[in-house]
CSV table of C-alpha atoms in Angstrom, one decimal:
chain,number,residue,atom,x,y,z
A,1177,UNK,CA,145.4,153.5,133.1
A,1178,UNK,CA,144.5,154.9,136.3
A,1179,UNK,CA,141.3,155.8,135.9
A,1180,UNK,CA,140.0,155.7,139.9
A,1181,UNK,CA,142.9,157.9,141.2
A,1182,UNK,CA,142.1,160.9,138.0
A,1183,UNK,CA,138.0,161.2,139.0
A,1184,UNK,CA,139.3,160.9,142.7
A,1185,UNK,CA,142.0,163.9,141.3
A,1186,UNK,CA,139.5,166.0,140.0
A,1187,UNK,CA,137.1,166.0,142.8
A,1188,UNK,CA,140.0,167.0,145.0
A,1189,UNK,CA,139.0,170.5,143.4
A,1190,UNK,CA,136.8,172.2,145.2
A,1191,UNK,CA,134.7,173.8,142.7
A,1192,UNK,CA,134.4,170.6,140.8
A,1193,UNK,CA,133.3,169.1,144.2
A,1194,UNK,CA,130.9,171.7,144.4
A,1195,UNK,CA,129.6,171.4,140.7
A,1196,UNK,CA,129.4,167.2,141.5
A,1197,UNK,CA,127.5,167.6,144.4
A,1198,UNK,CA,125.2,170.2,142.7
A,1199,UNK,CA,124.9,168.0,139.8
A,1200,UNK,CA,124.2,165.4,142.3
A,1201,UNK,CA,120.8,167.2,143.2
A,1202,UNK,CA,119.6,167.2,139.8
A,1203,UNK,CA,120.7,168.0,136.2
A,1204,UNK,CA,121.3,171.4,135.5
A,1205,UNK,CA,122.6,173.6,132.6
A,1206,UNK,CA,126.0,175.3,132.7
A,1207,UNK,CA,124.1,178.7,133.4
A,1208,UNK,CA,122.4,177.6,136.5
A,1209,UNK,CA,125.9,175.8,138.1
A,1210,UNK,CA,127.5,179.6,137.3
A,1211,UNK,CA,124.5,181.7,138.7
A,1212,UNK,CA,125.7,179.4,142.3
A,1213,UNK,CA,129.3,179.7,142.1
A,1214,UNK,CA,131.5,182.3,142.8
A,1215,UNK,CA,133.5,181.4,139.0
A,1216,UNK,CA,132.9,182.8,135.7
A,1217,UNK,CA,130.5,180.9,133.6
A,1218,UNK,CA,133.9,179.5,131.1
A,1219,UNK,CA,135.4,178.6,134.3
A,1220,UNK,CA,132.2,176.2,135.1
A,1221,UNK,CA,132.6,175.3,131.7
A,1222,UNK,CA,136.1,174.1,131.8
A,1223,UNK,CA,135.1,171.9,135.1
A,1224,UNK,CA,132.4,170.6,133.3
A,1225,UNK,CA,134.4,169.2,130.6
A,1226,UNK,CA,137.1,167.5,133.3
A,1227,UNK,CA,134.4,165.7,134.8
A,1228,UNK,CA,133.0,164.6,132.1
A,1229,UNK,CA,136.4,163.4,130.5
A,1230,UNK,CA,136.7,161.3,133.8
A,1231,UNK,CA,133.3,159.8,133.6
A,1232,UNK,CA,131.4,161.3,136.3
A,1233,UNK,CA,129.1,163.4,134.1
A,1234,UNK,CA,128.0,163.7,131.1
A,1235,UNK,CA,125.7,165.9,129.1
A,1236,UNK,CA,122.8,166.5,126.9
A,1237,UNK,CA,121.4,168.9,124.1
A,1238,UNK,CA,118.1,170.8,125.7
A,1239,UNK,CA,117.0,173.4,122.7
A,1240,UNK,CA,120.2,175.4,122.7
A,1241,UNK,CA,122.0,174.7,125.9
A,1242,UNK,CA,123.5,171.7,127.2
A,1243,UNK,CA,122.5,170.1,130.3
A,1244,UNK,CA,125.0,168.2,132.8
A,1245,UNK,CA,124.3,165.8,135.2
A,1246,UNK,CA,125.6,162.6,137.0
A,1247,UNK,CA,126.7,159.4,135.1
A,1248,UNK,CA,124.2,157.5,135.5
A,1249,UNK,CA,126.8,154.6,135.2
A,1250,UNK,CA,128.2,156.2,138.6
A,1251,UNK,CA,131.2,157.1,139.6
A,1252,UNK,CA,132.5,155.4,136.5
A,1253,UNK,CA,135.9,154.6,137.0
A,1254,UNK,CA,135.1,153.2,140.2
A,1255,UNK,CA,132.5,151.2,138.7
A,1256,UNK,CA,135.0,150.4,135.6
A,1257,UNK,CA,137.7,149.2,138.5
A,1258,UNK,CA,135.6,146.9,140.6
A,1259,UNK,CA,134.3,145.8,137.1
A,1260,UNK,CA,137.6,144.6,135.7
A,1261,UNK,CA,138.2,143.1,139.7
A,1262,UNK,CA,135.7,140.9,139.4
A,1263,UNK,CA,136.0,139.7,136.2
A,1264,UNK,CA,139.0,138.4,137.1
A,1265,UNK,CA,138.4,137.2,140.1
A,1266,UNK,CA,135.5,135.0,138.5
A,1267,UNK,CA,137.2,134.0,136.1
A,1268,UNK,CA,139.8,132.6,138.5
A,1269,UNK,CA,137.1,130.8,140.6
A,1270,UNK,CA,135.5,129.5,137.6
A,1271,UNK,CA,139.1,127.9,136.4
A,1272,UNK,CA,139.3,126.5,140.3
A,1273,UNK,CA,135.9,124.8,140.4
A,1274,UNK,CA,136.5,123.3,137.0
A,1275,UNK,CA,139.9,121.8,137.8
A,1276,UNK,CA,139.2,120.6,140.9
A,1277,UNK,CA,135.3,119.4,140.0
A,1278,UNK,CA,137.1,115.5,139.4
A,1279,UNK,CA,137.8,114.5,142.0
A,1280,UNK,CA,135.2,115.6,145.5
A,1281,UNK,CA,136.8,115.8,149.1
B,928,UNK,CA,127.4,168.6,153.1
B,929,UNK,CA,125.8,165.0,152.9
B,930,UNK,CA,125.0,163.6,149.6
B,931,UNK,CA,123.3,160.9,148.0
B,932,UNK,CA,124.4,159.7,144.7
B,933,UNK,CA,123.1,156.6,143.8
B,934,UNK,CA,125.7,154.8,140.8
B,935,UNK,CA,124.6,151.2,140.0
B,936,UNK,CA,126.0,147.9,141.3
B,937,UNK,CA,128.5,146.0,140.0
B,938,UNK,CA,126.5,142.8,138.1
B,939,UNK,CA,128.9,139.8,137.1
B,940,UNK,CA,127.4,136.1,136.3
B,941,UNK,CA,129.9,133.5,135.4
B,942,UNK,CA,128.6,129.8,134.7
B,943,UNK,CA,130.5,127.2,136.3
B,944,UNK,CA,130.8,123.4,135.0
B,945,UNK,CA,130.2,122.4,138.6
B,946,UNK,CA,126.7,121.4,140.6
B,947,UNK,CA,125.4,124.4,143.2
B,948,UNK,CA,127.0,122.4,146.6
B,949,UNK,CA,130.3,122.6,144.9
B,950,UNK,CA,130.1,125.9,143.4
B,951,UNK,CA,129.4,127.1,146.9
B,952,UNK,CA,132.2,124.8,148.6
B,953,UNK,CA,134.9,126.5,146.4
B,954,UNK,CA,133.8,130.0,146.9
B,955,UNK,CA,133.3,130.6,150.1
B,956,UNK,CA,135.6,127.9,151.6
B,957,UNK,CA,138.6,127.1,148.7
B,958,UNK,CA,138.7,131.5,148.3
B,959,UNK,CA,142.4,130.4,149.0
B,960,UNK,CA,142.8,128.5,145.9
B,961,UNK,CA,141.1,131.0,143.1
B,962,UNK,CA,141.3,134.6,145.1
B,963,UNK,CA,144.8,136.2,143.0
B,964,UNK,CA,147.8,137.0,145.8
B,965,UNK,CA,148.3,140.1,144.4
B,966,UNK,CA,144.4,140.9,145.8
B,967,UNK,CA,145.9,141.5,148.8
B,968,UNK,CA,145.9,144.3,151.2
B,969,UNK,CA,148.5,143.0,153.8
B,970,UNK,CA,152.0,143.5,153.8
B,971,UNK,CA,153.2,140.2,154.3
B,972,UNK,CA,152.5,137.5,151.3
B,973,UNK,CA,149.4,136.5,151.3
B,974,UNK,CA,148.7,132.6,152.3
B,975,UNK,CA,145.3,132.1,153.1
B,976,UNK,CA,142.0,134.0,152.2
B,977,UNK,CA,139.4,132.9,154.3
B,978,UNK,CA,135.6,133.7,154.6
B,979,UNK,CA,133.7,132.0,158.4
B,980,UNK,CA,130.8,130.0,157.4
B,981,UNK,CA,128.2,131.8,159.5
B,982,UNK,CA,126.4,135.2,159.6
B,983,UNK,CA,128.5,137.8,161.4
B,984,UNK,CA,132.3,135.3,160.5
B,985,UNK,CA,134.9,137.1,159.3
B,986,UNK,CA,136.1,137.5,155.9
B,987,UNK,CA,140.4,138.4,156.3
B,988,UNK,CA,143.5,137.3,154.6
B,989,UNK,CA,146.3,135.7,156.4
B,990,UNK,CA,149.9,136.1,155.4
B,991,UNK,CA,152.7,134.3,155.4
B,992,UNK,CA,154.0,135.5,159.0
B,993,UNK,CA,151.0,134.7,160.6
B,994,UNK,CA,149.5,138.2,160.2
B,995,UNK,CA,145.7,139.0,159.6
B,996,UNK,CA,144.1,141.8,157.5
B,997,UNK,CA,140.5,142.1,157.7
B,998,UNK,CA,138.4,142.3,154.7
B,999,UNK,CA,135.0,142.5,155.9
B,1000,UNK,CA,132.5,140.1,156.9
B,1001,UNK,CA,129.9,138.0,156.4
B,1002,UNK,CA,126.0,139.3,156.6
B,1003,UNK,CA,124.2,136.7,155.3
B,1004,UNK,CA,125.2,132.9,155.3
B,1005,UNK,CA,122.5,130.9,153.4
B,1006,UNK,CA,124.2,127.9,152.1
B,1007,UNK,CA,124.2,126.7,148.9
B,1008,UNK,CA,122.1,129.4,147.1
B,1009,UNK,CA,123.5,132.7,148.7
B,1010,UNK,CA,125.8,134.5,150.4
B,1011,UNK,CA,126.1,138.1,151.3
B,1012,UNK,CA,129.4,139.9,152.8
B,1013,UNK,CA,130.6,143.4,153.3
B,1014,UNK,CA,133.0,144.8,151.2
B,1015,UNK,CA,135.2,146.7,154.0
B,1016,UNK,CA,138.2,148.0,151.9
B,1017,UNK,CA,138.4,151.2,151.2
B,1018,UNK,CA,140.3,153.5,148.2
B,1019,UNK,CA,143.2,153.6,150.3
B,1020,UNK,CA,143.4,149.8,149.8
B,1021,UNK,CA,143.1,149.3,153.4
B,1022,UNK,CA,140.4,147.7,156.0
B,1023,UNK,CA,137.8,150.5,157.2
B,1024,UNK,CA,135.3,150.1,159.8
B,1025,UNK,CA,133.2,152.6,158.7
B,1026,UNK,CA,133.0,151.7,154.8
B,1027,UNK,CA,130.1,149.2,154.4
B,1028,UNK,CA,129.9,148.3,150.6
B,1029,UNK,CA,127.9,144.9,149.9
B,1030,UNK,CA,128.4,141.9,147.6
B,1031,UNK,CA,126.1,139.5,147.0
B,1032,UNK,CA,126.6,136.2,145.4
B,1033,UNK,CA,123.4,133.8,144.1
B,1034,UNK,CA,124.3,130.0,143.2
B,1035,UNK,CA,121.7,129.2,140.5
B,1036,UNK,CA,121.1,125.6,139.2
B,1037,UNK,CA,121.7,126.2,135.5
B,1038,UNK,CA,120.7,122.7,134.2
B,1039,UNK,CA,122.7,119.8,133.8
B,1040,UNK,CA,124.8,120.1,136.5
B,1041,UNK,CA,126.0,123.6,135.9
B,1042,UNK,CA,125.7,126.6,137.9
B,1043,UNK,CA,125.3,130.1,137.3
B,1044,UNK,CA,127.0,133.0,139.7
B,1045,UNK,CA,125.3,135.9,140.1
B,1046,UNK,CA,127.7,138.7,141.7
B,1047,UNK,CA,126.5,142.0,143.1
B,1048,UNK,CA,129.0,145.0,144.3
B,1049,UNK,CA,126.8,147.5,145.6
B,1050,UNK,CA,126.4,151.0,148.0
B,1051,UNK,CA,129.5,152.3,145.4
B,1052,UNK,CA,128.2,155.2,146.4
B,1053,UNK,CA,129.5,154.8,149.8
B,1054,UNK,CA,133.4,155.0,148.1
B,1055,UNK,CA,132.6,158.2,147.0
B,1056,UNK,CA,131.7,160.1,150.0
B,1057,UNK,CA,135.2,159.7,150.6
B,1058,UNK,CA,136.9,160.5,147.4
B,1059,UNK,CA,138.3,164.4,147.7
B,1060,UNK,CA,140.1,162.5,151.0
B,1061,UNK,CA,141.2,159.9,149.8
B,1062,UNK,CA,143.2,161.0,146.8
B,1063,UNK,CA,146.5,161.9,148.0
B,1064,UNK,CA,146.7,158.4,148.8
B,1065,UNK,CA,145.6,157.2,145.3
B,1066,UNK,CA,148.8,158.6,144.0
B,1067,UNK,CA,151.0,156.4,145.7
B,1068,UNK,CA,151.9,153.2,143.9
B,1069,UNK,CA,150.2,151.3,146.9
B,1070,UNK,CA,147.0,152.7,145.5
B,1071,UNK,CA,144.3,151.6,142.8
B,1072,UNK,CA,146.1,153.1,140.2
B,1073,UNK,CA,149.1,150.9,140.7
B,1074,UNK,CA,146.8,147.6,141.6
B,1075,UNK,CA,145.2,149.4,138.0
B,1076,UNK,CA,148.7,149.1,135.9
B,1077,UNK,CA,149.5,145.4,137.8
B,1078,UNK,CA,145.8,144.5,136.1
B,1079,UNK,CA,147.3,145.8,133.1
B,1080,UNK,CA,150.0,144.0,133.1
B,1081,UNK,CA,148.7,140.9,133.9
B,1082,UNK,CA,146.4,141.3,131.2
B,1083,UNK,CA,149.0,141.8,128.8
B,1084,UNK,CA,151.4,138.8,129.9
């Protein structure tokens, strides 16, 4: 349910900040994210898999490693928030012009 | 460190039973009538949302003590075909000078007296840069994980 505030939450850690804004500069494989961080190579993994659960990356095979980057879709649960918003709120302004189209002022 | 992630827009289109004039009419100047109360970021009940009709006018609610809570404002006033204003509210659900986001809406003849709306939310990316400060704030029910679960329940009523 709220989706914006848990990606917010786990970018409030800073060595999944770090790994996002790595990410950010280009995919990379788990390997490469641990060889820059001062945190064991599971440890990366573990981050990896929050962010990913909260839509801000994702991952691909490559031969026998997996490589991570940035949703493409953004920021997802951002996106997926403004998304539903405005949904709505169209919706709404679609009802209000068709109920009111009668009669002009 | 400065970043740049890039995460696409927002798109929504809605078609409207209504001609391009009047399509336009409602939005920008009947927002009152459609835009939900509970889309509100002020603390007094909202009465009026209301967007100026010229490039660089205001975009605010007013609530129901006479109170004002910006919005944003309008960048680009081209009526009846487009319209352009900044998105100013940030994750904290609050009015922020320095957040710039950007939503575009196109009017489109769509035959017959219809219209189509083409909506645009973009720069999400500018949300972001502020996310690690921001979420203490999301916790709180004030933030978009409550407006989140009021969605949900509106949804579901």
């Amino acid at each position: 349910m709220t989706n914006v505030a848990t990606a917010l939450s786990a970018l409030g850690d800073p060595t999944r900040r770090r790994i996002f804004e790595l990410l950010a500069e280009g995919p990379r494989p788990v390997g490469a994210l641990a060889a820059l961080l001062p945190v064991s190579r599971p440890a990366v993994s573990q981050h990896l898999q929050v962010l990913k659960s909260v839509g801000l990356v994702r991952d691909h095979a490559d031969g026998a490693r997996r490589v991570y980057q940035i949703d493409p879709a953004g920021l997802g649960a951002i996106r997926a928030w403004l998304d539903q918003f405005w949904d709505r709120a169209l919706a709404d302004f679609k009802a209000e012009v068709e109920s009111t189209g009668e009669h002009q002022e | 460190m400065t970043k740049t992630i890039v995460p696409a827009p927002v798109r929504k289109s809605v078609q409207v039973k209504a001609p391009v004039p009047r399509a336009f009419e409602v939005f920008t100047q009947r927002m009152s009538h459609w835009w939900k109360p509970s889309h509100s970021i002020n603390a007094s009940p909202m009465v009026a949302a209301i967007i100026e009709p010229c490039a660089g006018g205001r975009w605010f609610e007013r609530g129901a003590d006479g109170s004002e809570c910006q919005w944003g404002r309008v960048l680009v006033w081209e009526p009846p075909a487009r319209l352009v204003l900044a998105w100013q509210i940030n994750a904290q659900w609050q009015f922020d000078t320095e957040l710039v986001t950007e939503l575009e809406i196109r009017f489109l003849p769509d035959g017959d007296g219809m219209t189509r709306v083409d909506l645009e939310h973009r720069h999400l990316e500018r949300f972001g840069d502020k996310a690690a400060a921001v979420r203490e704030s999301l916790d709180s029910p004030e933030g978009w994980g409550g407006l989140l679960a009021a969605f949900a329940g509106q949804a579901e009523a």
